[in-house]
Coordinates of C-alpha atoms and ligand atoms in Angstrom, one line a residue:
Chain E
M1 CA 0.3 -0.3 -0.1
A2 CA 1.3 3.4 -1.0
D3 CA 2.6 5.8 1.5
L4 CA -0.1 9.0 1.9
R5 CA 2.0 10.5 4.5
I6 CA 3.0 14.2 2.7
N7 CA 5.3 16.9 3.9
L8 CA 4.2 20.8 2.9
A9 CA 6.8 23.0 3.7
G10 CA 8.2 21.3 6.5
I11 CA 4.6 20.4 7.7
E12 CA 4.0 16.7 7.9
S13 CA 0.7 15.2 7.7
P14 CA -0.6 11.3 8.1
N15 CA -2.2 12.0 4.3
P16 CA -3.0 14.7 1.8
F17 CA -6.5 15.4 3.2
W18 CA -7.0 18.6 5.2
L19 CA -10.0 20.3 6.0
A20 CA -10.3 23.7 4.9
S21 CA -10.6 26.5 7.3
A22 CA -14.6 27.1 7.2
P23 CA -17.5 25.9 9.1
P24 CA -16.0 22.0 9.4
T25 CA -13.3 23.3 11.5
N26 CA -14.9 25.5 13.6
T27 CA -14.5 23.8 16.9
G28 CA -12.2 21.0 18.7
Y29 CA -15.1 19.1 18.9
Q30 CA -15.7 18.6 15.3
V31 CA -12.0 18.9 14.4
Q32 CA -11.7 15.8 16.4
R33 CA -14.4 13.7 15.2
A34 CA -12.7 14.9 11.7
F35 CA -9.6 13.2 12.7
E36 CA -11.2 10.1 13.8
A37 CA -13.1 9.9 10.8
G38 CA -9.6 9.9 8.9
W39 CA -8.8 13.5 7.8
G40 CA -4.9 14.1 7.9
G41 CA -5.3 17.9 9.1
A42 CA -7.3 20.5 9.6
V43 CA -6.9 24.3 8.8
W44 CA -9.2 26.0 11.8
K45 CA -11.9 28.5 11.5
T46 CA -10.1 31.6 10.8
L47 CA -9.1 33.7 13.9
G48 CA -9.0 37.3 14.4
D49 CA -10.3 40.4 15.1
P50 CA -14.1 40.2 16.4
I51 CA -16.8 39.9 14.3
L52 CA -20.7 39.3 14.2
N53 CA -22.4 37.2 11.7
V54 CA -25.7 37.7 10.2
S55 CA -28.5 34.7 9.6
S56 CA -29.2 33.5 6.6
R57 CA -25.8 32.8 5.5
F58 CA -25.5 29.9 3.1
A59 CA -27.2 29.5 -0.5
A60 CA -26.5 26.5 -2.9
V61 CA -26.7 26.7 -7.1
N62 CA -28.3 23.4 -8.0
F63 CA -28.0 22.6 -11.8
N64 CA -30.0 20.1 -13.6
G65 CA -30.8 17.6 -10.5
Q66 CA -27.4 17.9 -8.9
R67 CA -27.5 19.5 -5.3
V68 CA -24.7 21.9 -4.6
A69 CA -22.8 22.2 -7.7
G70 CA -22.2 25.4 -6.2
F71 CA -22.0 27.1 -3.0
N72 CA -22.3 30.6 -1.7
N73 CA -21.9 32.0 1.5
I74 CA -21.8 35.3 3.7
E75 CA -20.5 34.0 6.8
L76 CA -17.2 35.8 8.1
I77 CA -14.4 34.5 10.4
T78 CA -14.9 32.7 13.8
D79 CA -17.3 34.5 16.0
R80 CA -15.8 32.6 19.1
P81 CA -13.4 34.1 21.5
L82 CA -9.8 33.6 20.8
E83 CA -9.3 31.9 24.2
V84 CA -11.7 29.3 23.7
N85 CA -10.4 28.4 20.0
L86 CA -6.8 28.2 21.5
Q87 CA -7.9 25.8 24.6
E88 CA -9.8 23.6 22.0
I89 CA -6.9 23.9 19.4
Y90 CA -4.6 22.8 22.4
E91 CA -6.7 20.0 23.4
T92 CA -6.9 18.8 19.8
K93 CA -3.4 18.7 19.1
K94 CA -2.6 17.0 22.5
R95 CA -5.0 14.2 21.5
F96 CA -4.0 14.1 17.8
P97 CA -0.3 14.9 18.2
N98 CA 0.3 13.2 14.8
H99 CA -2.6 15.0 12.8
T100 CA -2.0 18.4 11.5
I101 CA -3.1 21.4 12.9
I102 CA -3.2 24.8 11.3
A103 CA -4.4 28.1 12.7
S104 CA -5.9 30.3 10.1
L105 CA -5.3 33.9 11.0
M106 CA -6.7 37.3 9.5
V107 CA -6.0 40.9 11.2
E108 CA -5.8 44.2 10.3
P109 CA -2.7 44.8 8.5
R110 CA -0.9 46.4 11.2
Q111 CA 2.8 44.8 12.2
E112 CA 1.6 44.5 16.2
K113 CA -1.6 42.8 15.7
W114 CA 0.2 40.1 13.3
H115 CA 2.7 39.7 16.2
E116 CA 0.4 39.6 18.7
I117 CA -1.7 36.7 17.2
V118 CA 1.1 34.6 15.8
K119 CA 2.7 34.5 19.2
R120 CA -0.7 33.5 20.9
V121 CA -1.6 30.5 18.5
E122 CA 1.5 29.2 18.0
D123 CA 2.3 29.0 22.1
V124 CA -0.7 26.3 21.9
G125 CA 1.6 24.2 19.3
V126 CA -0.1 24.5 15.9
D127 CA 1.8 23.0 13.4
G128 CA 2.0 25.8 11.0
L129 CA -0.3 29.6 10.2
E130 CA -2.1 29.8 7.3
L131 CA -2.9 34.0 6.3
N132 CA -6.1 34.4 5.1
F133 CA -5.9 36.9 2.7
G134 CA -9.1 35.6 0.7
C135 CA -12.5 36.2 2.3
P136 CA -14.2 38.1 -0.1
H137 CA -17.0 39.6 2.0
G138 CA -17.6 41.6 5.6
M139 CA -13.9 41.4 6.6
A140 CA -12.8 42.8 3.2
E141 CA -14.4 46.2 4.0
R142 CA -12.6 46.4 6.9
G143 CA -9.3 46.1 4.9
M144 CA -8.8 42.2 5.9
G145 CA -9.5 39.4 3.7
S146 CA -9.4 39.8 0.2
A147 CA -8.9 43.4 0.4
S148 CA -5.3 43.0 1.4
G149 CA -5.0 39.9 -0.6
Q150 CA -5.9 41.6 -3.9
V151 CA -2.6 44.3 -3.2
P152 CA 0.4 42.7 -3.4
E153 CA 2.4 45.2 -1.8
L154 CA 0.1 44.2 1.5
V155 CA 0.5 40.3 0.7
E156 CA 4.3 40.9 0.8
K157 CA 4.3 43.0 3.8
Q158 CA 1.7 41.1 6.1
T159 CA 3.4 38.0 5.3
F160 CA 7.0 39.7 6.3
W161 CA 5.8 40.4 9.2
V162 CA 4.4 37.3 10.4
K163 CA 7.5 35.9 9.5
E164 CA 9.4 38.2 11.4
V165 CA 8.1 36.4 14.6
A166 CA 6.8 32.8 13.2
K167 CA 8.4 29.9 14.3
T168 CA 6.3 27.2 12.7
P169 CA 5.6 27.5 8.6
V170 CA 3.8 30.3 6.8
I171 CA 0.9 29.5 4.2
V172 CA -0.6 32.4 2.7
K173 CA -4.1 31.8 1.4
L174 CA -4.8 33.7 -1.6
T175 CA -8.0 35.0 -3.0
P176 CA -9.2 34.4 -6.6
N177 CA -10.6 37.7 -7.2
I178 CA -7.8 38.9 -8.8
T179 CA -6.9 38.9 -12.6
D180 CA -3.5 36.8 -12.7
I181 CA -3.1 34.9 -9.2
T182 CA 0.6 34.8 -9.8
V183 CA 1.4 38.1 -9.2
T184 CA 0.0 38.2 -5.6
A185 CA 1.9 34.6 -5.3
E186 CA 4.9 36.2 -6.0
A187 CA 4.2 38.9 -3.3
A188 CA 3.9 36.0 -0.7
V189 CA 6.8 34.4 -1.9
A190 CA 8.8 37.7 -1.3
G191 CA 7.3 38.1 1.8
G192 CA 9.3 34.9 3.2
A193 CA 6.1 32.5 2.5
D194 CA 6.7 29.0 3.2
A195 CA 4.0 27.7 1.2
I196 CA 0.8 29.1 -0.3
S197 CA -2.8 27.9 -0.7
M198 CA -5.5 28.4 -2.8
I199 CA -8.3 29.2 -3.7
N200 CA -10.6 31.2 -1.0
T201 CA -14.1 31.6 -2.4
I202 CA -14.9 33.9 -5.6
N203 CA -17.2 36.8 -5.3
S204 CA -20.6 35.7 -6.2
L205 CA -24.5 36.3 -6.0
A206 CA -26.1 32.8 -6.3
G207 CA -29.4 34.3 -7.5
V208 CA -32.6 36.3 -7.3
D209 CA -35.7 34.8 -6.1
L210 CA -38.4 35.4 -9.1
D211 CA -41.3 35.6 -6.8
S212 CA -39.7 37.9 -4.0
W213 CA -37.1 39.5 -6.1
N214 CA -35.1 39.0 -3.2
T215 CA -31.5 37.9 -3.4
V216 CA -30.4 34.3 -2.0
P217 CA -29.5 34.4 0.5
N218 CA -31.3 37.8 1.8
V219 CA -31.1 38.9 5.2
A220 CA -34.2 40.5 6.1
G221 CA -34.8 41.5 2.3
K222 CA -31.1 42.5 1.7
G223 CA -28.5 40.7 0.2
A224 CA -24.7 41.3 -0.2
H225 CA -21.8 39.3 -2.5
G226 CA -20.8 36.2 -1.2
G227 CA -18.2 34.0 -1.6
Y228 CA -18.7 31.1 -4.2
C229 CA -17.2 27.6 -4.1
G230 CA -17.9 23.8 -4.3
P231 CA -17.6 21.8 -7.6
A232 CA -18.2 24.8 -9.6
V233 CA -15.2 26.2 -8.9
K234 CA -12.7 23.3 -9.7
P235 CA -11.6 24.4 -12.9
I236 CA -10.8 27.8 -12.1
A237 CA -9.3 26.8 -8.7
L238 CA -7.2 24.1 -10.8
N239 CA -5.9 26.6 -13.3
M240 CA -4.9 28.8 -10.4
V241 CA -2.7 26.0 -8.8
A242 CA -1.2 25.3 -12.3
E243 CA -0.2 28.5 -13.2
C244 CA 1.4 28.9 -9.7
A245 CA 3.0 25.9 -9.9
R246 CA 4.7 26.2 -13.4
S247 CA 5.8 29.7 -12.7
P248 CA 9.7 29.6 -12.3
H249 CA 9.0 32.8 -10.2
I250 CA 6.7 30.6 -7.2
N251 CA 9.4 27.9 -6.1
V252 CA 7.3 27.2 -2.4
P253 CA 4.8 24.1 -2.6
I254 CA 1.1 24.6 -2.7
S255 CA -1.9 23.4 -0.9
G256 CA -4.7 23.2 -3.4
I257 CA -8.1 24.1 -2.4
G258 CA -11.2 24.4 -4.6
G259 CA -14.3 22.3 -5.6
I260 CA -12.4 19.1 -4.4
S261 CA -15.0 16.3 -3.9
N262 CA -13.7 13.1 -4.2
W263 CA -9.9 10.8 -4.7
R264 CA -9.9 11.9 -8.4
D265 CA -10.3 15.6 -7.6
A266 CA -7.4 15.3 -5.2
A267 CA -5.2 13.5 -7.5
E268 CA -5.6 16.1 -10.0
F269 CA -4.5 19.1 -8.0
M270 CA -1.3 16.9 -6.8
L271 CA -0.7 16.5 -10.3
M272 CA -0.7 20.1 -10.9
G273 CA 1.5 20.8 -8.4
S274 CA -0.4 20.6 -4.5
S275 CA 1.4 18.9 -2.0
C276 CA -1.9 18.3 -0.4
V277 CA -5.3 19.3 -0.7
Q278 CA -8.3 21.3 1.3
I279 CA -11.9 20.4 1.2
C280 CA -14.9 22.3 2.6
T281 CA -18.2 22.3 0.4
A282 CA -17.8 18.4 0.2
A283 CA -17.7 18.1 3.2
M284 CA -20.5 20.1 4.7
H285 CA -22.6 18.8 1.9
H286 CA -21.7 15.0 2.8
G287 CA -20.0 14.7 6.3
F288 CA -16.9 14.1 7.5
G289 CA -17.0 10.1 6.1
I290 CA -16.2 11.3 2.8
V291 CA -12.6 11.2 3.5
E292 CA -12.8 7.2 3.7
D293 CA -13.7 6.7 0.5
M294 CA -10.8 9.6 -0.5
I295 CA -8.1 7.5 1.2
D296 CA -9.1 4.3 -0.4
G297 CA -9.4 5.5 -3.8
L298 CA -6.3 7.6 -3.7
S299 CA -4.2 4.5 -2.2
N300 CA -5.7 2.4 -4.8
Y301 CA -4.8 4.6 -7.7
L302 CA -1.2 4.8 -6.3
D303 CA -0.8 1.2 -6.1
E304 CA -2.2 0.9 -9.8
K305 CA 0.3 3.5 -11.1
G306 CA 3.1 1.4 -9.2
L307 CA 3.9 4.6 -7.1
A308 CA 5.5 4.0 -3.7
S309 CA 4.5 7.2 -2.2
V310 CA 1.9 10.0 -2.9
M311 CA 4.6 12.6 -2.9
D312 CA 5.8 11.1 -6.2
L313 CA 2.1 12.2 -7.9
V314 CA 3.1 16.1 -6.8
G315 CA 3.8 18.1 -10.0
R316 CA 3.9 15.7 -12.4
S317 CA 1.1 17.1 -15.0
V318 CA 3.0 20.4 -14.4
Q319 CA 5.1 20.6 -17.5
R320 CA 2.3 19.2 -19.6
Y321 CA 0.8 22.6 -19.0
S322 CA 1.8 25.2 -21.2
S323 CA 0.9 28.5 -22.8
W324 CA -1.4 28.7 -25.9
G325 CA 1.8 29.8 -27.7
D326 CA 3.9 26.4 -27.6
L327 CA 0.7 24.3 -28.8
D328 CA 1.3 22.7 -31.8
L329 CA -1.1 24.3 -34.4
N330 CA -0.8 21.1 -37.1
Y331 CA -1.9 18.2 -34.3
K332 CA -5.4 17.4 -35.6
V333 CA -8.0 15.5 -34.3
V334 CA -11.6 14.4 -35.7
A335 CA -14.7 12.9 -34.6
Q336 CA -15.6 9.6 -35.8
I337 CA -19.1 8.4 -35.1
N338 CA -19.9 4.7 -34.1
N339 CA -23.6 4.1 -35.6
D340 CA -23.5 1.1 -34.1
V341 CA -23.7 2.7 -30.6
C342 CA -25.2 5.9 -31.7
I343 CA -29.0 6.3 -30.9
N344 CA -29.9 8.9 -33.3
C345 CA -31.1 11.7 -30.9
N346 CA -29.0 13.9 -33.3
K347 CA -27.5 16.3 -31.0
C348 CA -24.2 16.1 -32.4
H349 CA -25.7 16.9 -35.4
I350 CA -27.4 20.1 -34.4
A351 CA -24.8 21.4 -32.7
C352 CA -22.2 20.9 -35.5
E353 CA -24.9 22.6 -37.9
D354 CA -26.0 25.3 -35.6
T355 CA -22.6 26.4 -33.2
S356 CA -19.9 24.5 -34.8
H357 CA -18.4 23.7 -38.6
Q358 CA -21.2 22.0 -40.2
C359 CA -19.4 19.0 -40.4
I360 CA -21.9 15.8 -39.5
D361 CA -24.1 14.9 -42.4
L362 CA -27.6 12.9 -41.7
Y363 CA -28.1 10.2 -44.3
T364 CA -29.6 7.1 -44.4
E365 CA -28.5 3.6 -45.4
S366 CA -31.0 0.8 -45.8
G367 CA -33.9 2.6 -44.6
R368 CA -31.6 3.3 -41.0
P369 CA -30.7 7.1 -40.3
M370 CA -27.1 7.4 -39.8
L371 CA -24.6 10.1 -39.1
K372 CA -21.4 10.9 -40.6
V373 CA -18.4 13.3 -39.9
R374 CA -16.6 14.8 -43.1
E375 CA -13.1 14.9 -41.4
D376 CA -11.5 17.2 -43.8
D377 CA -14.2 19.9 -42.6
C378 CA -13.9 19.0 -39.2
V379 CA -11.7 21.1 -37.2
G380 CA -11.5 18.8 -34.0
C381 CA -13.5 21.3 -31.5
N382 CA -15.1 18.3 -29.7
L383 CA -18.5 19.6 -29.4
C384 CA -20.4 16.6 -31.0
S385 CA -18.2 14.1 -28.2
I386 CA -19.4 16.5 -25.4
V387 CA -23.0 17.0 -26.2
C388 CA -23.2 13.3 -27.3
P389 CA -25.2 11.5 -24.4
V390 CA -24.0 7.9 -25.1
D391 CA -20.5 7.0 -23.7
G392 CA -18.5 5.8 -26.8
A393 CA -20.5 6.9 -29.5
I394 CA -18.4 9.6 -30.7
T395 CA -14.7 9.2 -30.1
M396 CA -11.9 11.8 -31.3
V397 CA -9.3 10.3 -32.7
E398 CA -5.8 11.7 -34.1
K399 CA -5.2 12.0 -37.8
K400 CA -1.8 12.5 -39.2
G401 CA -1.1 16.6 -40.2
L402 CA 1.5 18.7 -41.3
S403 CA 4.8 18.7 -39.2
P404 CA 4.4 20.0 -35.8
M405 CA 4.5 24.0 -35.5
T406 CA 3.8 26.5 -32.5
W407 CA 2.5 29.8 -33.0
N408 CA 5.5 31.0 -31.4
E409 CA 8.1 29.2 -33.8
R410 CA 5.9 30.3 -36.8
Q411 CA 5.6 34.1 -35.5
A412 CA 9.5 33.9 -35.2
L413 CA 10.1 32.3 -38.6
M414 CA 7.2 34.8 -40.3
G415 CA 9.1 37.7 -38.7
Q416 CA 12.1 36.8 -40.7
Y417 CA 10.0 37.0 -43.9
A418 CA 7.9 40.0 -43.0
S419 CA 7.1 42.7 -45.0
T420 CA 5.9 46.1 -43.9
T421 CA 3.9 47.0 -46.8
I422 CA 0.8 45.3 -47.9
L423 CA 1.8 43.0 -51.0
K424 CA -0.7 43.4 -54.1
Chain K
M1 CA -17.4 24.9 -51.4
S2 CA -16.6 23.7 -48.3
A3 CA -13.9 25.0 -45.9
Y4 CA -11.3 22.5 -46.9
E5 CA -12.1 22.6 -50.5
E6 CA -11.2 26.5 -50.1
A7 CA -7.7 25.7 -48.2
V8 CA -7.1 22.8 -50.9
L9 CA -7.3 25.2 -53.8
E10 CA -5.1 27.9 -52.0
M11 CA -2.7 25.1 -51.0
K12 CA -2.8 23.8 -54.7
N13 CA -1.8 27.3 -55.8
I14 CA 1.0 27.7 -53.6
D15 CA 2.5 24.2 -54.5
S16 CA 2.2 25.0 -58.2
L17 CA 4.3 28.0 -57.6
L18 CA 6.7 26.9 -55.5
S19 CA 7.3 23.5 -58.0
Q20 CA 7.8 26.5 -60.6
G21 CA 11.3 27.4 -58.7
Y22 CA 9.2 30.3 -56.9
D23 CA 11.1 30.9 -54.0
I24 CA 8.9 32.9 -50.8
A25 CA 10.1 36.2 -50.5
H26 CA 7.8 38.0 -48.0
V27 CA 4.9 37.6 -46.0
Y28 CA 2.6 40.0 -44.4
E29 CA -0.7 39.3 -42.3
N30 CA -3.3 41.5 -41.9
L31 CA -7.3 41.6 -41.3
S32 CA -7.7 40.5 -44.8
G33 CA -5.8 37.1 -44.4
M34 CA -2.2 36.6 -45.7
F35 CA -0.3 38.2 -48.4
V36 CA 2.7 36.0 -49.6
E37 CA 5.3 37.5 -52.6
L38 CA 7.1 34.7 -54.3
K39 CA 9.6 35.4 -56.4
K40 CA 12.2 33.9 -59.6
D41 CA 14.7 35.8 -60.4
E42 CA 13.0 39.0 -61.9
E43 CA 9.5 37.7 -61.8
R44 CA 7.3 38.7 -58.8
E45 CA 4.2 36.5 -58.1
N46 CA 1.7 37.7 -55.0
V47 CA -1.1 35.6 -53.8
Q48 CA -3.4 36.4 -51.0
L49 CA -4.6 33.5 -48.8
L50 CA -8.0 33.7 -47.2
T51 CA -8.2 30.4 -45.2
A52 CA -6.9 29.1 -41.6
D53 CA -5.4 26.0 -43.1
A54 CA -3.6 27.5 -46.1
R55 CA -2.0 30.0 -43.8
K56 CA -0.7 27.1 -41.6
Y57 CA 0.4 25.4 -44.8
L58 CA 2.5 28.4 -45.6
S59 CA 4.1 28.4 -42.7
I60 CA 5.5 24.8 -43.1
K61 CA 6.5 25.5 -46.3
L62 CA 8.3 29.0 -45.4
R63 CA 10.3 26.2 -42.7
E64 CA 11.3 24.2 -45.3
Q65 CA 12.7 27.0 -47.6
A66 CA 14.4 28.6 -44.6
A67 CA 16.0 25.1 -43.7
D68 CA 16.9 24.5 -47.4
N69 CA 18.6 27.8 -47.3
Ligands
FMN501 C1 -19.6 29.0 4.8 C2 -17.9 28.8 4.5 C3 -17.3 29.7 5.3 C4 -15.6 30.1 5.0 N1 -15.0 30.5 5.8 C5 -13.7 30.7 5.7 C6 -12.7 31.1 6.8 O1 -13.2 31.5 7.8 N2 -11.3 31.3 6.7 C7 -10.6 31.1 5.0 O2 -9.7 30.7 4.8 N3 -11.8 30.6 4.5 C8 -13.2 30.1 4.6 N4 -13.8 29.8 3.8 C9 -13.3 29.2 2.0 C10 -12.9 27.7 2.5 O3 -12.1 27.6 3.3 C11 -12.3 27.2 0.9 O4 -11.1 27.9 0.5 C12 -13.5 27.2 -0.2 O5 -14.8 27.1 0.3 C13 -13.1 26.4 -1.3 O6 -13.1 25.0 -1.2 P1 -14.3 24.3 -1.6 O7 -14.7 24.3 -2.9 O8 -14.1 22.8 -1.2 O9 -15.5 24.5 -0.7 C14 -15.4 29.4 4.0 C15 -15.9 28.7 3.1 C16 -17.6 28.7 3.2 C17 -18.3 27.6 2.3

């Protein structure tokens, strides 16, 4: 059986599955139950300056029968006294010395504030710190969370202040509410971060009630933007992790967060450079028990792949993630339809005819309706195979094309033969 | 005519000029496509390529020519 232990910037954990800082890690009772269930680590619900929460905090986006495809919240950081949290962290760590407890922190961007809270949480024996520069609502209006996480100088400065006094590794949790996350990731590294984590939630409004015209959720008839997470955000989070992992300027380990719901998602994040993963929405939807399947699934996968340690998975796909300009312009795939499996719903024909390249022909053979792709006109967009409801009915197959040439290579070549005037 | 057939016509035209001994002298791209100037001694031929596939093809021919020179 593969070794599931991980090491993130010196922080060791029995497995890569951590609960993200959120309601599941609000109390010692919950975190201890999570550890009993099998979670390797927990990032405690963010500690910091006193806040007050509103009632009616969450909303979900259901899509085509799937409940909680996306999850929206307007909850702030912990509203419990620091002393209570510290006592529970101490007790939990004492009971579970080999499990990982990270203290998530958020205070005003002032040096003395950061120094004070870092010393107090480290005194109770946490394994590391996570600086929450990500919450998009409530705290941001007070200059914290994503408000400071969106300003690279503030990310760097606050990380630096923490590093001045921290004895344990410092993870900087980044907000996705920014155009290019590598900029703030680099700022965290410049400030001395030992690791980065991403993503926090994405600015969102879950919906508008068509009867009352209130926002969803609403607080006494008023709404405010919240933070979006859950399965819907996974591709956004995965790209942000991958962009940081492949940046030559960001050489610290990554803890991946965002829409991870099962071991497969976790493995994808690890292949793209995450040394561990953090999970919130899936645990809120299905309970702590989901970690069992995650451990089994990942473990079996590693065995199948012949990998002795889960750390051998980390970053293995990063080199395959490139820039568009480095893709081969002449690589060609085309769609092939298996008429034996096809149910003639014609969704591929409609999609191609209406919204792609009009290369799927309808015809009849011995009175039977058939579909055929005109391969020369197929651009390999994949749309038909995406909309097809039957597995195996449409396959995208590779075709021999021209010899490989990327856009960047082409433009360099064109530059040598460039004419600055329009030729007639 | 399908997009592919349009591209084939443009590629054939390029092939025909190259087989007559023309070399690609200059290329230029703008909103109207790719403009290619080919020359053989003092003779000049100008071709406008409209299709994406032919523009890719021309790039490959350009690389072959650059490698030969
Ligand atoms: C209700 C709720 C409260 C959250 N509170 C915090 C918090 O206090 N601190 C923090 O860093 N992130 C907080 N988050 C963000 C999560 O830690 C995580 O980054 C985000 O939900 C994405 O992961 P997921 O898709 O697995 O839910 C919260 C998320 C939710 C849903």
